[in-house]
mmCIF file of C-alpha atoms and ligand atoms in Angstrom:
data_model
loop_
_atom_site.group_PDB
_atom_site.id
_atom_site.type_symbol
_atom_site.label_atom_id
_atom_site.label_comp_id
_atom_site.label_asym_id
_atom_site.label_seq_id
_atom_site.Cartn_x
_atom_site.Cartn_y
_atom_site.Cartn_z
ATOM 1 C CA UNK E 1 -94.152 12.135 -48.752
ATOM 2 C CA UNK E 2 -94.474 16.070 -49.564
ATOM 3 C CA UNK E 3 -91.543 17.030 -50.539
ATOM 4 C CA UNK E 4 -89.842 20.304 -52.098
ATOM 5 C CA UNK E 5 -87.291 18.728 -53.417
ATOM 6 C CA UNK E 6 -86.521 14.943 -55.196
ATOM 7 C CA UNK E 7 -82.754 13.921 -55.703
ATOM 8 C CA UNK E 8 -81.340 11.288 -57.942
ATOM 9 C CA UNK E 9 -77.840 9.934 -56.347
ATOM 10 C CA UNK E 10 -75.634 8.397 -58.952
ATOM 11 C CA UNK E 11 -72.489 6.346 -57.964
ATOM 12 C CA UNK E 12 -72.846 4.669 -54.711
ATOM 13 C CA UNK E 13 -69.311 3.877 -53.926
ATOM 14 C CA UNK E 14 -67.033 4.863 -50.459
ATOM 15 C CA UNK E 15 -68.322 8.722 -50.254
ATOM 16 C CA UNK E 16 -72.080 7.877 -51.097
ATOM 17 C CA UNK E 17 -73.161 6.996 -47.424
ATOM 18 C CA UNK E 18 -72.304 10.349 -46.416
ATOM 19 C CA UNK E 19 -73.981 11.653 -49.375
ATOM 20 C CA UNK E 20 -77.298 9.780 -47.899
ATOM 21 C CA UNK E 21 -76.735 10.497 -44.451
ATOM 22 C CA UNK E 22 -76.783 14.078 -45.231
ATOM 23 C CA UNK E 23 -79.282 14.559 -47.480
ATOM 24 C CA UNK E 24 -81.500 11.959 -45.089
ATOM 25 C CA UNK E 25 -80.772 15.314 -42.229
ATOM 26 C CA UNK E 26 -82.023 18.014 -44.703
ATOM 27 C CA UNK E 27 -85.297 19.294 -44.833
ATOM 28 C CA UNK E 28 -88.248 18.912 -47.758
ATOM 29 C CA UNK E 29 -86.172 16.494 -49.613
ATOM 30 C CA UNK E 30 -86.166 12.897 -50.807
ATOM 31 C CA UNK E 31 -83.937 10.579 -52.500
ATOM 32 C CA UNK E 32 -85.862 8.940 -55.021
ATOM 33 C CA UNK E 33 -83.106 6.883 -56.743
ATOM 34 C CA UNK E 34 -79.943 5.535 -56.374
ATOM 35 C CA UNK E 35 -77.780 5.046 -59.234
ATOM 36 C CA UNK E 36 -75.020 3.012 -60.237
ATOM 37 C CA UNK E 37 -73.217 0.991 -63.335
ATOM 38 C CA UNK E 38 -73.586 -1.639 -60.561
ATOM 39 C CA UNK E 39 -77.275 -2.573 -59.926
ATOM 40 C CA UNK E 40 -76.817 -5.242 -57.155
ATOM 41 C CA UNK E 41 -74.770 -2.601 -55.505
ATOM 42 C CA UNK E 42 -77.436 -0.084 -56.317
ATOM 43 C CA UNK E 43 -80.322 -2.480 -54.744
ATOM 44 C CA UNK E 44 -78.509 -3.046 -51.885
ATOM 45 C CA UNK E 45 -77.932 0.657 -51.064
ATOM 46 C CA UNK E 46 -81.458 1.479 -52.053
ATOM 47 C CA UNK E 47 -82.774 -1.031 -49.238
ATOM 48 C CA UNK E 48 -80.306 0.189 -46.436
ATOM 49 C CA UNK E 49 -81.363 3.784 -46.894
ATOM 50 C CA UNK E 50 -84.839 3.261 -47.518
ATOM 51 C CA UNK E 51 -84.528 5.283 -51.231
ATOM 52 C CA UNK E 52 -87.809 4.071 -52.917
ATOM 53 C CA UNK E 53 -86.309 3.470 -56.617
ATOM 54 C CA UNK E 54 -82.661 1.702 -57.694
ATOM 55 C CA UNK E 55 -81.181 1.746 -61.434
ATOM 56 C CA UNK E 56 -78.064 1.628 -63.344
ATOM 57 C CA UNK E 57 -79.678 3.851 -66.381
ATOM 58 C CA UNK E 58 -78.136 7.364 -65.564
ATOM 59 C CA UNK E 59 -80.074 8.612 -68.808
ATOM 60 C CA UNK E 60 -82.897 7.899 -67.678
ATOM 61 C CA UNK E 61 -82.853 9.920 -64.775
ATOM 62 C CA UNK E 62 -82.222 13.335 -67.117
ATOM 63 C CA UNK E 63 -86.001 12.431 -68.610
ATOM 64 C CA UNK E 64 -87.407 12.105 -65.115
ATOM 65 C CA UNK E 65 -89.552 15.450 -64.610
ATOM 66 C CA UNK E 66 -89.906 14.564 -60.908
ATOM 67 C CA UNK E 67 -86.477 15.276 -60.308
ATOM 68 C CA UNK E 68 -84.444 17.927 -59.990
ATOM 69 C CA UNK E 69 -81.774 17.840 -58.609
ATOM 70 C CA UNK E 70 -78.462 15.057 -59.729
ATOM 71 C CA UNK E 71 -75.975 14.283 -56.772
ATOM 72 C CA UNK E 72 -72.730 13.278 -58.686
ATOM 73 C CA UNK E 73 -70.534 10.601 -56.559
ATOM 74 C CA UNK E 74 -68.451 9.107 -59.393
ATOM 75 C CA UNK E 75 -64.859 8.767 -61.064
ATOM 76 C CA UNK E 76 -63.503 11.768 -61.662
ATOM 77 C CA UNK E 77 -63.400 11.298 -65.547
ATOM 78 C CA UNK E 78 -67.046 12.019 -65.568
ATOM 79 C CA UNK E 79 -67.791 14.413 -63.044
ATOM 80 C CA UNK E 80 -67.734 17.149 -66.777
ATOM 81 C CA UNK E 81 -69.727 15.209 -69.086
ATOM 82 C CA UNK E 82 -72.449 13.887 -66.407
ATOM 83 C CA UNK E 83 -72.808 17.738 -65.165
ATOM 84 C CA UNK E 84 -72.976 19.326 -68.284
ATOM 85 C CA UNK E 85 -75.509 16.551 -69.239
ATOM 86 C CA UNK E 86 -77.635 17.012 -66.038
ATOM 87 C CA UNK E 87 -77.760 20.671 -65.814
ATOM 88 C CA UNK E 88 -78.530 20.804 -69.207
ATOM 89 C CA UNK E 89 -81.442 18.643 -68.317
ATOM 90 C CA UNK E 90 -82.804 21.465 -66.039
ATOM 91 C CA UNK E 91 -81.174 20.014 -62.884
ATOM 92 C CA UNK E 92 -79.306 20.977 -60.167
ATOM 93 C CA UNK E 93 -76.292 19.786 -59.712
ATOM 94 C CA UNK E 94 -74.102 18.686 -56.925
ATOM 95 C CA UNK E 95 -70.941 17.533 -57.970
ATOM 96 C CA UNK E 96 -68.064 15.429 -55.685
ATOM 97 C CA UNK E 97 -63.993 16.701 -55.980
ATOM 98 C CA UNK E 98 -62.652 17.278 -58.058
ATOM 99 C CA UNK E 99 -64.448 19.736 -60.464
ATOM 100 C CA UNK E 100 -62.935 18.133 -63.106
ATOM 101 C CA UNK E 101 -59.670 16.634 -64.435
ATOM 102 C CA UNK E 102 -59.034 19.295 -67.232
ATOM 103 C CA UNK E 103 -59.515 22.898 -67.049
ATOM 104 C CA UNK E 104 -61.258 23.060 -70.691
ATOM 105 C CA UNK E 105 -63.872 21.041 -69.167
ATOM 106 C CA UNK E 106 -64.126 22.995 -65.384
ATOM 107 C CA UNK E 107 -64.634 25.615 -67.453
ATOM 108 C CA UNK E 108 -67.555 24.449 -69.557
ATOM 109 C CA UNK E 109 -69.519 23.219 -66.850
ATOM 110 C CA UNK E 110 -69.245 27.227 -65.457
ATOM 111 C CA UNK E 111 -70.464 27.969 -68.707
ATOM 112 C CA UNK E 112 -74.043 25.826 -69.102
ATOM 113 C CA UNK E 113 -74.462 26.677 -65.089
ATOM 114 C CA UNK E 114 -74.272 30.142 -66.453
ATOM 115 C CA UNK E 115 -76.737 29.388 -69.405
ATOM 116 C CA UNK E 116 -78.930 26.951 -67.950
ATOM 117 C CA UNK E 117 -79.392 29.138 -64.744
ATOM 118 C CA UNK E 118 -79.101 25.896 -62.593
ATOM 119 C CA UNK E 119 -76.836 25.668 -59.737
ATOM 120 C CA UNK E 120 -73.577 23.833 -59.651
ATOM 121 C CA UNK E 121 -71.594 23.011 -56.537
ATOM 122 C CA UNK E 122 -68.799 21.117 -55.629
ATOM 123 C CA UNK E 123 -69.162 18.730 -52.540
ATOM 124 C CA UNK E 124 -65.829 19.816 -51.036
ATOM 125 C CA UNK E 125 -65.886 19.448 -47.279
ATOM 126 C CA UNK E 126 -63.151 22.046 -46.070
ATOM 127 C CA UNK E 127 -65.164 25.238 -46.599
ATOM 128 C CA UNK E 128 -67.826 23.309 -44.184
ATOM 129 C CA UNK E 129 -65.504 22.146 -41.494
ATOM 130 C CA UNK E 130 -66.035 23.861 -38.339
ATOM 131 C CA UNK E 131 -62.163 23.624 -37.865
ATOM 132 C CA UNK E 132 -60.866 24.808 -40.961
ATOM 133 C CA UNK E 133 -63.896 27.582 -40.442
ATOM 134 C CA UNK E 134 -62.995 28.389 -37.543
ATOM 135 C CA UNK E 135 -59.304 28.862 -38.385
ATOM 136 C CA UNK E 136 -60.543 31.029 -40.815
ATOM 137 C CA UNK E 137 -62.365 33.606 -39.061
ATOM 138 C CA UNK E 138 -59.238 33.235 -35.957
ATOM 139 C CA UNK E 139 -57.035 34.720 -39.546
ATOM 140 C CA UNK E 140 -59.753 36.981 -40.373
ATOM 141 C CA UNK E 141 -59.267 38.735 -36.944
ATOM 142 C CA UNK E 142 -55.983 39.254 -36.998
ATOM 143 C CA UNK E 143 -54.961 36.490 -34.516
ATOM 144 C CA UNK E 144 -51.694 35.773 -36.307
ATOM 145 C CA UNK E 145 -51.168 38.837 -37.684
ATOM 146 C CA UNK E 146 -50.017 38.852 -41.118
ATOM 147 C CA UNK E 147 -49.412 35.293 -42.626
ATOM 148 C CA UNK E 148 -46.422 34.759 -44.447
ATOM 149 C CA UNK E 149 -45.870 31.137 -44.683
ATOM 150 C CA UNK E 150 -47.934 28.566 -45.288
ATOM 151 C CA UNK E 151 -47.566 24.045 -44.940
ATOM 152 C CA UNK E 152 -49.402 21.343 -45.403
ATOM 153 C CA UNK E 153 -49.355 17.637 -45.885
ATOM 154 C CA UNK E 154 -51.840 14.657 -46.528
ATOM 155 C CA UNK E 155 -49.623 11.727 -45.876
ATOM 156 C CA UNK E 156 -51.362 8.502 -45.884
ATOM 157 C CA UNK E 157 -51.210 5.068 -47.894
ATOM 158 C CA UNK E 158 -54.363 4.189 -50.135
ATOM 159 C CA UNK E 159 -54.571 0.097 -49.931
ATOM 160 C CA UNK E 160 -54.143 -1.545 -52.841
ATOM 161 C CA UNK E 161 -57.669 -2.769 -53.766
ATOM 162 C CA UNK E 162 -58.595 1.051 -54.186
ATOM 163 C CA UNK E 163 -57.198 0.810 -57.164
ATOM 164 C CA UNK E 164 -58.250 -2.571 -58.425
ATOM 165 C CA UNK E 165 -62.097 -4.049 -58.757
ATOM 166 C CA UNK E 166 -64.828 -3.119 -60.904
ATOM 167 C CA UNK E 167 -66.092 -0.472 -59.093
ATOM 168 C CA UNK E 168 -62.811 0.896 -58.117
ATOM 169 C CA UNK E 169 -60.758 -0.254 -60.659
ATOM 170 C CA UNK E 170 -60.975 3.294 -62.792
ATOM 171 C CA UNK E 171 -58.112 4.960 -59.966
ATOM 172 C CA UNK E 172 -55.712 2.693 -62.338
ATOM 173 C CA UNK E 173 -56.508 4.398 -65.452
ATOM 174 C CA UNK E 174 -54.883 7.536 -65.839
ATOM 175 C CA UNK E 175 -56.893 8.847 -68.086
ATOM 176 C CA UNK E 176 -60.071 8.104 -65.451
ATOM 177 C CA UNK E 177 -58.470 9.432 -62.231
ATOM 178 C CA UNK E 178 -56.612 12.483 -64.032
ATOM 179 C CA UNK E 179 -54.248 12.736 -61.631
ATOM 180 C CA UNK E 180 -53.061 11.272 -58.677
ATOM 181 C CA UNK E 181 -52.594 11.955 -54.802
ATOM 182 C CA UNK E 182 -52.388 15.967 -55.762
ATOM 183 C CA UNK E 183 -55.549 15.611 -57.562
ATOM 184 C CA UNK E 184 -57.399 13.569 -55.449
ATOM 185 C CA UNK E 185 -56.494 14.103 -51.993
ATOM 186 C CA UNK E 186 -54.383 17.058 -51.988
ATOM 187 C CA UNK E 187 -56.906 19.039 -53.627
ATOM 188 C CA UNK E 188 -58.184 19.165 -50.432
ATOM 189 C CA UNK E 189 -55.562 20.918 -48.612
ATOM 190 C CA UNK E 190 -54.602 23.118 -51.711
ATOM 191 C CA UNK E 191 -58.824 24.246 -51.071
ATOM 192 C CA UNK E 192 -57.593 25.068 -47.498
ATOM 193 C CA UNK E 193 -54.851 27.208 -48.574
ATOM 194 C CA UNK E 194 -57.262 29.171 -50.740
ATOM 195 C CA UNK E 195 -59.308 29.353 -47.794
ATOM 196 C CA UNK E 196 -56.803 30.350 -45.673
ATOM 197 C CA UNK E 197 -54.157 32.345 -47.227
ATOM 198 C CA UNK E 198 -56.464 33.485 -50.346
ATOM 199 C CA UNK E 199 -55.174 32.645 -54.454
ATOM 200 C CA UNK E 200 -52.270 31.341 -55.238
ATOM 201 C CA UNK E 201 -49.638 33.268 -57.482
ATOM 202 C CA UNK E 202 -47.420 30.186 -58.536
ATOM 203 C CA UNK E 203 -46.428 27.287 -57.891
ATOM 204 C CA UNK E 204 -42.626 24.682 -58.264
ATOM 205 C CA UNK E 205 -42.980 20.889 -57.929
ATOM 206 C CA UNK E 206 -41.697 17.605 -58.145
ATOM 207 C CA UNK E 207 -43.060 14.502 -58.480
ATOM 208 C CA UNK E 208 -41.691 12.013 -55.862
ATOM 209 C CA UNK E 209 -40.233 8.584 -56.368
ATOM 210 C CA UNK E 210 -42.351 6.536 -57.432
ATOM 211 C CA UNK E 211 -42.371 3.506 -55.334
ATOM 212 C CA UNK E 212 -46.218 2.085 -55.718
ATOM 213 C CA UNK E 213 -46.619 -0.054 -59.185
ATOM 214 C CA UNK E 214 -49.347 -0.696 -58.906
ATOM 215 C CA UNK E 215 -50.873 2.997 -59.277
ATOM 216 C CA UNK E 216 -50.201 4.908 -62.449
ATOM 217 C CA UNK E 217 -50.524 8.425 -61.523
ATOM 218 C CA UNK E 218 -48.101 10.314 -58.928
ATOM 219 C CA UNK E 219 -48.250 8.737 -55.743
ATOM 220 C CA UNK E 220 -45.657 11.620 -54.158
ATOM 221 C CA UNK E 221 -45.767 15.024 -55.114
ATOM 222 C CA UNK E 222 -43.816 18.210 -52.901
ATOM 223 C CA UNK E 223 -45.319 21.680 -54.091
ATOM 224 C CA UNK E 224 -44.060 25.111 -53.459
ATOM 225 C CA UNK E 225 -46.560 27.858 -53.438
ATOM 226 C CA UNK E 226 -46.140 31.718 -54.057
ATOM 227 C CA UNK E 227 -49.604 33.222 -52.986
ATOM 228 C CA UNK E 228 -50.951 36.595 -54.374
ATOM 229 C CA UNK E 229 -50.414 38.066 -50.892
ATOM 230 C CA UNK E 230 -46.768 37.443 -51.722
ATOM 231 C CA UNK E 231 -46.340 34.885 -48.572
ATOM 232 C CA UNK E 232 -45.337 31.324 -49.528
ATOM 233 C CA UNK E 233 -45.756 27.669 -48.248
ATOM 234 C CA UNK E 234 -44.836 23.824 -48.443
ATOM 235 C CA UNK E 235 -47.345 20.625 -49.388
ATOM 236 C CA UNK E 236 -46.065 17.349 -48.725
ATOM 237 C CA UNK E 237 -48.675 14.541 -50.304
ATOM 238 C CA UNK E 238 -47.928 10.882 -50.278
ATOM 239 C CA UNK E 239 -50.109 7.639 -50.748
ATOM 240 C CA UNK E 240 -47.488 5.809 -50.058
ATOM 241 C CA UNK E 241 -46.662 6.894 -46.442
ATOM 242 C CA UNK E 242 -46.258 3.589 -44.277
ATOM 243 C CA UNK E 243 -47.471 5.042 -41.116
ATOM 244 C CA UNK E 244 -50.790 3.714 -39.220
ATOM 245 C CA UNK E 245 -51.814 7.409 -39.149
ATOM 246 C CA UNK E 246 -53.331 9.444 -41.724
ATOM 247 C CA UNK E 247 -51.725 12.691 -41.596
ATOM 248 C CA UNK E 248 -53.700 15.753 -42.925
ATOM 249 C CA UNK E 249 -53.015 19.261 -41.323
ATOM 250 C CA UNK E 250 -52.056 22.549 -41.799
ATOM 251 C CA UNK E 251 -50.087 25.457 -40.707
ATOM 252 C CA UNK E 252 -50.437 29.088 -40.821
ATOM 253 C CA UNK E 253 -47.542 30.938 -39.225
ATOM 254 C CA UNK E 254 -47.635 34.791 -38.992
ATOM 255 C CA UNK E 255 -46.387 37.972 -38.070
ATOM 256 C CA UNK E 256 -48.232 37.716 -34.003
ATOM 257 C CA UNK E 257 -48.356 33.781 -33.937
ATOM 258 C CA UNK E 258 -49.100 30.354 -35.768
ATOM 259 C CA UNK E 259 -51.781 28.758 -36.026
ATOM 260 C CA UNK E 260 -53.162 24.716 -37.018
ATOM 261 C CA UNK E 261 -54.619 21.780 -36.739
ATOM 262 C CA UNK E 262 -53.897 18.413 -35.195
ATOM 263 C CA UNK E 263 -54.046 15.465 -37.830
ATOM 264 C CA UNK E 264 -57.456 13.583 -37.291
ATOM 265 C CA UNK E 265 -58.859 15.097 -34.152
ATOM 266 C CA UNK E 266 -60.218 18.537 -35.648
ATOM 267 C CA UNK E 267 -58.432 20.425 -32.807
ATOM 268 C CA UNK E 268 -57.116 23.809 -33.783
ATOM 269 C CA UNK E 269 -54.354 25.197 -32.040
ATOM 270 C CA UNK E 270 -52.963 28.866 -31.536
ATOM 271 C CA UNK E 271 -49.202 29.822 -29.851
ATOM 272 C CA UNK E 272 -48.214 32.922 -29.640
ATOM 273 C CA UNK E 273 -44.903 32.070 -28.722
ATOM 274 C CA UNK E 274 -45.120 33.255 -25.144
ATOM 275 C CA UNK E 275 -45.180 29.579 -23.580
ATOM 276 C CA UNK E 276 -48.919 29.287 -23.868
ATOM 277 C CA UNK E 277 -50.756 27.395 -26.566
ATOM 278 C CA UNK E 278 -54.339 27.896 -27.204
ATOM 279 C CA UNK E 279 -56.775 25.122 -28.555
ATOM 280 C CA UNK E 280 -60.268 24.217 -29.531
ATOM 281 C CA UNK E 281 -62.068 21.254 -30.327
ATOM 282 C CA UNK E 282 -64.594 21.012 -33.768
ATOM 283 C CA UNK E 283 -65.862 18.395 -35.097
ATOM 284 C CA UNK E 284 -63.919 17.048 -38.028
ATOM 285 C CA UNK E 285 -64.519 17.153 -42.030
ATOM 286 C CA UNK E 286 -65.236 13.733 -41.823
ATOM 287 C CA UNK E 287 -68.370 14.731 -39.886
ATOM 288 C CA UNK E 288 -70.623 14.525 -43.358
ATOM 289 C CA UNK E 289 -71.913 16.478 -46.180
ATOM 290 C CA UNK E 290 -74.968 17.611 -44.333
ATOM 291 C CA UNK E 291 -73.805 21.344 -43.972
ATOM 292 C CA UNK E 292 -72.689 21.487 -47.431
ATOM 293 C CA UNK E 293 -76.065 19.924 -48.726
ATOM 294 C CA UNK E 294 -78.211 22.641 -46.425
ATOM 295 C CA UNK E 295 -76.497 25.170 -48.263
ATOM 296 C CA UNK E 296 -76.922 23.545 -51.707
ATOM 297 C CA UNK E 297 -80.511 23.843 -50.849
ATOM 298 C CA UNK E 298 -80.335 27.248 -49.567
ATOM 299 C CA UNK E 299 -78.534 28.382 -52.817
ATOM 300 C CA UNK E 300 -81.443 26.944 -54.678
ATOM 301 C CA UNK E 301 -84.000 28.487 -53.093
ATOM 302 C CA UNK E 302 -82.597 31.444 -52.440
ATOM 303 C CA UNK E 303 -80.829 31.598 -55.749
ATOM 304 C CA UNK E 304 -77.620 32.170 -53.776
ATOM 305 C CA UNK E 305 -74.009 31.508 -55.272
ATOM 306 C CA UNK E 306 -72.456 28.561 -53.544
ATOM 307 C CA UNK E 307 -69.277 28.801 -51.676
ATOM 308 C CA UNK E 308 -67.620 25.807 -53.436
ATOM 309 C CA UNK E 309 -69.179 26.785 -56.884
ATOM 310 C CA UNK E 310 -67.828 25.468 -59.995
ATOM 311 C CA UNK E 311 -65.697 29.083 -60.367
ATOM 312 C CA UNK E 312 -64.208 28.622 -56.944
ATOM 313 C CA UNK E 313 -63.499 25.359 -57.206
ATOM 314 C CA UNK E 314 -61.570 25.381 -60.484
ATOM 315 C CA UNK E 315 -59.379 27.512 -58.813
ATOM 316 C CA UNK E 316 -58.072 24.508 -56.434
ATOM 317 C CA UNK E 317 -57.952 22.498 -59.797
ATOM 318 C CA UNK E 318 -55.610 25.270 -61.297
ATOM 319 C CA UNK E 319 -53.031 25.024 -58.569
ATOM 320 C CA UNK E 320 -53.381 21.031 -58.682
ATOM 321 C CA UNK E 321 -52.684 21.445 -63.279
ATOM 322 C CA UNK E 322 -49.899 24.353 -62.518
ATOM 323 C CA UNK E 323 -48.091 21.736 -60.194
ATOM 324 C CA UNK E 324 -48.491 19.103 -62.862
ATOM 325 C CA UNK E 325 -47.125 21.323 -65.581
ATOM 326 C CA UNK E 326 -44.018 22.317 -62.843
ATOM 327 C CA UNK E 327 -43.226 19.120 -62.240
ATOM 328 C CA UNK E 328 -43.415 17.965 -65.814
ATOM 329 C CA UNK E 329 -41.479 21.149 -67.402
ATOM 330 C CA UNK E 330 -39.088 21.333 -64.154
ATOM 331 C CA UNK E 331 -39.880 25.007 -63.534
ATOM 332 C CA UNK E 332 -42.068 27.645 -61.813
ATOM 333 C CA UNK E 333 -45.477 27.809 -63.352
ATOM 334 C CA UNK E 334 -47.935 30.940 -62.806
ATOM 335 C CA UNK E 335 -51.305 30.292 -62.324
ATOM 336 C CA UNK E 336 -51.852 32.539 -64.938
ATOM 337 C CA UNK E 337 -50.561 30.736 -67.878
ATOM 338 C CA UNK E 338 -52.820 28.187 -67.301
ATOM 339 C CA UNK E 339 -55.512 27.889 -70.184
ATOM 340 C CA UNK E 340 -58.067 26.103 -70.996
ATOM 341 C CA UNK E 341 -56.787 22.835 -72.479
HETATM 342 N N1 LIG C 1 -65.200 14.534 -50.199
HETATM 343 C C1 LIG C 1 -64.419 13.565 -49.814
HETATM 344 O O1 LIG C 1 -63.821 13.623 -48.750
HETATM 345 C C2 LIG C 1 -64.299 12.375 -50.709
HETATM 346 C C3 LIG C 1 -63.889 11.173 -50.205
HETATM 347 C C4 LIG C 1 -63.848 10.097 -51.082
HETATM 348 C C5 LIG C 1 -64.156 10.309 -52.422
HETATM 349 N N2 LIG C 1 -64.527 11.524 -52.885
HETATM 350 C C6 LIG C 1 -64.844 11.760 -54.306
HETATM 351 O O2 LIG C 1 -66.094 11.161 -54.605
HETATM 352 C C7 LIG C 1 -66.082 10.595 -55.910
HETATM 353 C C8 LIG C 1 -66.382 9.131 -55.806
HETATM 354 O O3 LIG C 1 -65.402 8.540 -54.980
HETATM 355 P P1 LIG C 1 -65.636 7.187 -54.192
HETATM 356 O O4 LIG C 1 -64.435 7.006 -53.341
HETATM 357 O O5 LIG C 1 -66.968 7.166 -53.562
HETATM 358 O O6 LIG C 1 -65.581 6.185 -55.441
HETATM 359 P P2 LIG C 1 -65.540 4.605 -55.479
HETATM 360 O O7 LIG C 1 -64.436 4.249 -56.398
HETATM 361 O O8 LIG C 1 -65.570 4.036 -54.092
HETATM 362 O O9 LIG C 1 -66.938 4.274 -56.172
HETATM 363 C C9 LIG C 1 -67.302 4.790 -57.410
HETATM 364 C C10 LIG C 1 -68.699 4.268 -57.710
HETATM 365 O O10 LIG C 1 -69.160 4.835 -58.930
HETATM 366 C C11 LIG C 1 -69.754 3.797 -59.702
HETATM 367 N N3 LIG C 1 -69.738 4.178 -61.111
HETATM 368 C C12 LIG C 1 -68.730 4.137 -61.987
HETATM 369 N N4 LIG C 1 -69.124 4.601 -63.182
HETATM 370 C C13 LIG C 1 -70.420 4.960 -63.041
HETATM 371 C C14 LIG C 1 -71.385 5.504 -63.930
HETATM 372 N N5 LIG C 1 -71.092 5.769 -65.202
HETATM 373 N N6 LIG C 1 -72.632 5.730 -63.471
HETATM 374 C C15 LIG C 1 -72.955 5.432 -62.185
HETATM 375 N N7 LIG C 1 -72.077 4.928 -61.293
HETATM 376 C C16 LIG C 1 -70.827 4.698 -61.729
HETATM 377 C C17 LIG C 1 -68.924 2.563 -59.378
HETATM 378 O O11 LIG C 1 -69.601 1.369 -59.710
HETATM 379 C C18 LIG C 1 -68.727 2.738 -57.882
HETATM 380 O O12 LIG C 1 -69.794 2.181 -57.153
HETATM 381 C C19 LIG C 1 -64.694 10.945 -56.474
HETATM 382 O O13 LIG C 1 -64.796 12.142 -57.171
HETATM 383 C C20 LIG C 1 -63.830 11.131 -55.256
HETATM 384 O O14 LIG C 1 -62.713 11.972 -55.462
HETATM 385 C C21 LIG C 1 -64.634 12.527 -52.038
#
């Protein structure tokens, strides 16, 4: 096949079938290889997508000339090293949430993007989610007038074998996951604040009672959030919420109305407090990565910045480290006196 493009997937655990789904709907591209520490698992996935070449040798891969670009789907712990090693390869790198675990390392990978002139972008969904976009833009033109307060939650329970298993089993290491439900899933919602209400100023948390043993890293965290804008807001995160739903939404309340979405169903709603409540339908994050990968590809060859670069990004993982250090320290923290660490 003529192709303009040749990708190398490596870790081909719960996220990596949207990973192939969307780069099977993008243009001039082919997934030559699937990668994982796991090559039965890596063979299998190789023969259900049709991806001509399987390994387990991620080295390897950095050697190939015919490649060039590395789709990163693995444990947080080496989302730094492995995209520092592949850019520094000469490829282009897409990288899963979270950036990384420590700022020192975020913060490196910027800096060989920067030297290597390759592109780096996280694969996080919200700045691609029609509903979250389009909540955006209702913000952007004044729907709710000025926003001064801000909540969100992601409220769900993780079963037990996530954290166990030799593929999965690095979510028990702390030192592996680098954080818990904030990190992981919250980061998510702390990207749609950005979004949303623009930077965070500071941040006040706790850590919640523990009440899973069987995961080592928070499992409940509440964060308080002073945004540059001066409004504030409320996360709630939990993996140990015993409900059948999974509860991920947001609010935006403001000076002419509030505005949100419905957990799971991608509707976003608008009241104006005058008895009537607005709503539309988009299709939710869940829908894939294939927006984000056509503009990964568009950044490339249009040597474009991405929206979720490595910069942007670390900003999310600021927030997530400023909560940690709140909690930890039992006071305010400023985004600010984050450094690198
Ligand atoms: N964007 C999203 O909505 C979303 C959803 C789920 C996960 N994620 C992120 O995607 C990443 C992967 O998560 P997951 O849930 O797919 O993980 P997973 O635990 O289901 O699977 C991880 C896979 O990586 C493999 N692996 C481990 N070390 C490896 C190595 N050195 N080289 C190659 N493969 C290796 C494992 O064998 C396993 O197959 C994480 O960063 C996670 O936070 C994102």
């Amino acid at each position: 096949m003529e192709t303009k493009h040749a990708v190398a997937l490596v870790g081909l655990g719960k996220i990596s079938d949207a990973h192939l789904q969307g780069w099977r709907e993008a243009k001039e591209v082919q997934v030559k290889i699937v990668v994982d520490t796991d090559g039965a698992r890596a063979g299998a996935k190789a023969r259900e997508y049709g991806v001509p070449e399987f390994g387990t040798d991620f080295q390897a891969v950095l050697e190939r000339q015919d490649i060039d670009i590395v789709d990163l789907a693995i444990p947080h712990f080496l989302h730094a090293p492995y995209s520092i090693a592949a850019l520094k390869a000469g490829k282009h790198v897409l990288v899963e949430k979270p950036v990384a675990t420590k700022l020192s390392d975020a913060e490196e990978m910027i800096k060989t993007a920067e030297s290597t002139g390759k592109k780096l972008m996280v694969a996080e969904p919200i700045r691609f989610s029609p509903s979250h976009r389009r909540a955006a833009r209702m913000i952007e033109q004044g729907e709710v007038g000025d926003p001064f307060l801000f909540n969100t939650r992601a409220q769900f329970y993780v079963p037990p074998q996530r954290f166990q298993g030799t593929n999965t089993g690095w979510r028990s290491e702390a030192g592996k996951i680098g954080g818990g439900v904030l990190l992981e899933s919250g980061i998510h919602n702390i990207a749609t604040a950005t979004f949303l209400m623009g930077d965070v100023e500071s941040v006040v948390a706790f850590k919640g009672k523990q009440t899973r043993s069987e995961i080592t890293v928070e499992d409940t965290i509440s964060v308080l959030f002073r945004f540059e804008s001066g409004a504030t807001g409320h996360g709630s995160f939990s993996w140990a919420a015993r409900w059948s739903d999974y509860t991920d939404d947001f609010t935006v309340f403001g000076t002419e109305g509030v505005l949100g979405n419905r957990p799971r169903t991608g509707r976003i709603f608008l009241d104006k407090g005058k008895g009537e409540v607005r709503e539309w339908v988009e299709t939710q994050v869940a829908a894939g990565k294939s927006e984000e990968i056509k503009h990964f590809l568009d950044c490339i060859d249009n040597d474009k910045t991405p929206v979720t670069s490595a910069a942007e990004e670390t900003k999310n993982l600021k927030v997530v480290l400023a909560a940690y250090l709140s909690a930890t320290e039992n006071r305010p923290v400023k985004i600010e006196e984050l450094k690198a660490n």
